[in-house]
Amino acid sequence: MDRVALSGLKARGYHGVFPKEREEGQTFIVDLVLGLDTRPAAADDDLTKTVHYGIVAEEVVAVVQGEPVNLIETLAERIAQTCLKHEGVEEVEVRVHKPDAPITVPFDDVTVTITRSRV
């Protein structure tokens, strides 16, 4: 299976279990790896035979900006399901970064990574 990757999609969301997270929001960063067969698109040099990653990026940002959830695990699942709606995408790996998570010790990042497939 071939891979199309998008890294560093940024959007402001209001996800989290604490009131401050829901009120003020924070930046979330999403990395995606989409698994699909790119041979038909490459053979015909035809965008309609592959995934339009620009549209996927817009949809993922809309999910992050959309309805708040408590957990980034839930957010990752919603993003994965959005990606799998695209014809030809057989598998997706989603990594959600929450670099401003409310943690009381120094840290660089918090991430949740999931892999989902049509099967």
PDB file of C-alpha atoms in Angstrom:
ATOM      1  CA  MET A   1       0.000   0.000   0.000  1.00  0.00           C
ATOM      2  CA  ASP A   2       1.219   3.459  -0.868  1.00  0.00           C
ATOM      3  CA  ARG A   3       1.240   6.354   1.585  1.00  0.00           C
ATOM      4  CA  VAL A   4       0.255  10.002   1.353  1.00  0.00           C
ATOM      5  CA  ALA A   5       1.293  11.959   4.443  1.00  0.00           C
ATOM      6  CA  LEU A   6       0.228  15.338   5.786  1.00  0.00           C
ATOM      7  CA  SER A   7       2.216  16.722   8.689  1.00  0.00           C
ATOM      8  CA  GLY A   8       1.632  19.616  11.010  1.00  0.00           C
ATOM      9  CA  LEU A   9      -1.992  20.535  10.275  1.00  0.00           C
ATOM     10  CA  LYS A  10      -2.784  23.194  12.881  1.00  0.00           C
ATOM     11  CA  ALA A  11      -6.151  24.315  14.177  1.00  0.00           C
ATOM     12  CA  ARG A  12      -7.636  25.838  17.299  1.00  0.00           C
ATOM     13  CA  GLY A  13     -10.023  23.601  19.174  1.00  0.00           C
ATOM     14  CA  TYR A  14     -11.861  23.569  22.479  1.00  0.00           C
ATOM     15  CA  HIS A  15     -11.229  19.974  23.472  1.00  0.00           C
ATOM     16  CA  GLY A  16     -10.386  18.797  26.973  1.00  0.00           C
ATOM     17  CA  VAL A  17     -11.890  17.830  30.290  1.00  0.00           C
ATOM     18  CA  PHE A  18     -11.111  21.070  32.106  1.00  0.00           C
ATOM     19  CA  PRO A  19     -13.309  24.182  31.907  1.00  0.00           C
ATOM     20  CA  LYS A  20     -10.338  26.392  30.957  1.00  0.00           C
ATOM     21  CA  GLU A  21      -9.628  24.200  27.910  1.00  0.00           C
ATOM     22  CA  ARG A  22     -13.257  24.450  26.812  1.00  0.00           C
ATOM     23  CA  GLU A  23     -13.413  28.205  27.344  1.00  0.00           C
ATOM     24  CA  GLU A  24     -10.046  29.369  25.998  1.00  0.00           C
ATOM     25  CA  GLY A  25      -9.216  26.629  23.517  1.00  0.00           C
ATOM     26  CA  GLN A  26      -5.748  25.723  22.328  1.00  0.00           C
ATOM     27  CA  THR A  27      -3.823  24.711  19.244  1.00  0.00           C
ATOM     28  CA  PHE A  28      -3.930  21.090  18.149  1.00  0.00           C
ATOM     29  CA  ILE A  29      -1.585  19.665  15.542  1.00  0.00           C
ATOM     30  CA  VAL A  30      -2.485  16.672  13.391  1.00  0.00           C
ATOM     31  CA  ASP A  31      -0.282  14.364  11.332  1.00  0.00           C
ATOM     32  CA  LEU A  32      -1.873  11.911   8.901  1.00  0.00           C
ATOM     33  CA  VAL A  33      -0.643   8.990   6.862  1.00  0.00           C
ATOM     34  CA  LEU A  34      -3.216   7.810   4.346  1.00  0.00           C
ATOM     35  CA  GLY A  35      -2.832   4.315   2.891  1.00  0.00           C
ATOM     36  CA  LEU A  36      -4.051   3.851  -0.673  1.00  0.00           C
ATOM     37  CA  ASP A  37      -3.061   2.546  -4.089  1.00  0.00           C
ATOM     38  CA  THR A  38      -1.665   5.486  -6.069  1.00  0.00           C
ATOM     39  CA  ARG A  39      -0.895   3.475  -9.226  1.00  0.00           C
ATOM     40  CA  PRO A  40      -4.130   4.352 -11.088  1.00  0.00           C
ATOM     41  CA  ALA A  41      -3.552   8.084 -10.495  1.00  0.00           C
ATOM     42  CA  ALA A  42       0.109   7.870 -11.460  1.00  0.00           C
ATOM     43  CA  ALA A  43      -0.618   5.870 -14.614  1.00  0.00           C
ATOM     44  CA  ASP A  44      -3.059   8.490 -15.904  1.00  0.00           C
ATOM     45  CA  ASP A  45      -1.630  11.518 -14.083  1.00  0.00           C
ATOM     46  CA  ASP A  46      -5.182  12.047 -12.787  1.00  0.00           C
ATOM     47  CA  LEU A  47      -6.084  13.689  -9.475  1.00  0.00           C
ATOM     48  CA  THR A  48      -9.530  12.103  -9.513  1.00  0.00           C
ATOM     49  CA  LYS A  49      -7.919   8.673  -9.129  1.00  0.00           C
ATOM     50  CA  THR A  50      -6.199   9.474  -5.842  1.00  0.00           C
ATOM     51  CA  VAL A  51      -7.035  11.255  -2.610  1.00  0.00           C
ATOM     52  CA  HIS A  52      -7.171  15.050  -2.813  1.00  0.00           C
ATOM     53  CA  TYR A  53      -5.016  15.857   0.210  1.00  0.00           C
ATOM     54  CA  GLY A  54      -6.021  19.523   0.152  1.00  0.00           C
ATOM     55  CA  ILE A  55      -9.634  18.570   0.746  1.00  0.00           C
ATOM     56  CA  VAL A  56      -8.625  16.061   3.433  1.00  0.00           C
ATOM     57  CA  ALA A  57      -6.627  18.801   5.191  1.00  0.00           C
ATOM     58  CA  GLU A  58      -9.616  21.154   5.172  1.00  0.00           C
ATOM     59  CA  GLU A  59     -11.918  18.455   6.536  1.00  0.00           C
ATOM     60  CA  VAL A  60      -9.494  17.524   9.321  1.00  0.00           C
ATOM     61  CA  VAL A  61      -9.128  21.163  10.380  1.00  0.00           C
ATOM     62  CA  ALA A  62     -12.933  21.435  10.435  1.00  0.00           C
ATOM     63  CA  VAL A  63     -13.101  18.424  12.783  1.00  0.00           C
ATOM     64  CA  VAL A  64     -10.549  20.006  15.139  1.00  0.00           C
ATOM     65  CA  GLN A  65     -12.424  23.317  15.058  1.00  0.00           C
ATOM     66  CA  GLY A  66     -15.772  21.570  15.448  1.00  0.00           C
ATOM     67  CA  GLU A  67     -17.718  20.025  18.285  1.00  0.00           C
ATOM     68  CA  PRO A  68     -15.599  19.780  21.445  1.00  0.00           C
ATOM     69  CA  VAL A  69     -14.756  16.416  22.992  1.00  0.00           C
ATOM     70  CA  ASN A  70     -13.139  15.529  26.291  1.00  0.00           C
ATOM     71  CA  LEU A  71     -10.341  13.320  24.974  1.00  0.00           C
ATOM     72  CA  ILE A  72      -7.853  13.626  22.145  1.00  0.00           C
ATOM     73  CA  GLU A  73      -8.437   9.897  21.651  1.00  0.00           C
ATOM     74  CA  THR A  74     -12.001  10.781  20.615  1.00  0.00           C
ATOM     75  CA  LEU A  75     -10.743  13.586  18.398  1.00  0.00           C
ATOM     76  CA  ALA A  76      -8.302  11.195  16.692  1.00  0.00           C
ATOM     77  CA  GLU A  77     -11.116   8.706  16.074  1.00  0.00           C
ATOM     78  CA  ARG A  78     -13.313  11.383  14.474  1.00  0.00           C
ATOM     79  CA  ILE A  79     -10.444  12.449  12.246  1.00  0.00           C
ATOM     80  CA  ALA A  80      -9.761   8.848  11.209  1.00  0.00           C
ATOM     81  CA  GLN A  81     -13.401   8.275  10.269  1.00  0.00           C
ATOM     82  CA  THR A  82     -13.409  11.492   8.227  1.00  0.00           C
ATOM     83  CA  CYS A  83     -10.345  10.310   6.271  1.00  0.00           C
ATOM     84  CA  LEU A  84     -11.774   6.847   5.638  1.00  0.00           C
ATOM     85  CA  LYS A  85     -14.821   8.387   3.942  1.00  0.00           C
ATOM     86  CA  HIS A  86     -12.610   9.181   0.963  1.00  0.00           C
ATOM     87  CA  GLU A  87     -12.839   6.594  -1.772  1.00  0.00           C
ATOM     88  CA  GLY A  88      -9.573   4.747  -2.155  1.00  0.00           C
ATOM     89  CA  VAL A  89      -8.280   5.443   1.349  1.00  0.00           C
ATOM     90  CA  GLU A  90      -7.966   1.978   2.863  1.00  0.00           C
ATOM     91  CA  GLU A  91      -6.077   2.886   6.016  1.00  0.00           C
ATOM     92  CA  VAL A  92      -5.166   5.954   8.023  1.00  0.00           C
ATOM     93  CA  GLU A  93      -2.746   6.694  10.819  1.00  0.00           C
ATOM     94  CA  VAL A  94      -3.702   9.768  12.834  1.00  0.00           C
ATOM     95  CA  ARG A  95      -1.451  11.475  15.353  1.00  0.00           C
ATOM     96  CA  VAL A  96      -2.991  14.297  17.396  1.00  0.00           C
ATOM     97  CA  HIS A  97      -0.584  16.580  19.223  1.00  0.00           C
ATOM     98  CA  LYS A  98      -1.678  18.616  22.236  1.00  0.00           C
ATOM     99  CA  PRO A  99       1.426  20.709  22.975  1.00  0.00           C
ATOM    100  CA  ASP A 100      -0.367  22.996  25.445  1.00  0.00           C
ATOM    101  CA  ALA A 101      -1.938  20.232  27.521  1.00  0.00           C
ATOM    102  CA  PRO A 102      -2.568  21.212  31.150  1.00  0.00           C
ATOM    103  CA  ILE A 103       0.377  19.381  32.690  1.00  0.00           C
ATOM    104  CA  THR A 104       2.157  20.774  35.748  1.00  0.00           C
ATOM    105  CA  VAL A 105       5.677  19.625  34.828  1.00  0.00           C
ATOM    106  CA  PRO A 106       7.873  20.670  31.885  1.00  0.00           C
ATOM    107  CA  PHE A 107       7.122  18.739  28.680  1.00  0.00           C
ATOM    108  CA  ASP A 108       7.364  19.145  24.919  1.00  0.00           C
ATOM    109  CA  ASP A 109       4.232  17.465  23.630  1.00  0.00           C
ATOM    110  CA  VAL A 110       1.438  14.997  24.266  1.00  0.00           C
ATOM    111  CA  THR A 111       0.298  12.816  21.378  1.00  0.00           C
ATOM    112  CA  VAL A 112      -2.201  10.086  20.690  1.00  0.00           C
ATOM    113  CA  THR A 113      -1.655   7.921  17.619  1.00  0.00           C
ATOM    114  CA  ILE A 114      -4.262   5.564  16.174  1.00  0.00           C
ATOM    115  CA  THR A 115      -4.446   3.446  13.033  1.00  0.00           C
ATOM    116  CA  ARG A 116      -7.783   2.590  11.457  1.00  0.00           C
ATOM    117  CA  SER A 117      -8.718   0.735   8.290  1.00  0.00           C
ATOM    118  CA  ARG A 118     -11.792  -0.147   6.305  1.00  0.00           C
ATOM    119  CA  VAL A 119     -11.489  -3.810   7.216  1.00  0.00           C
TER     120      VAL A 119
END
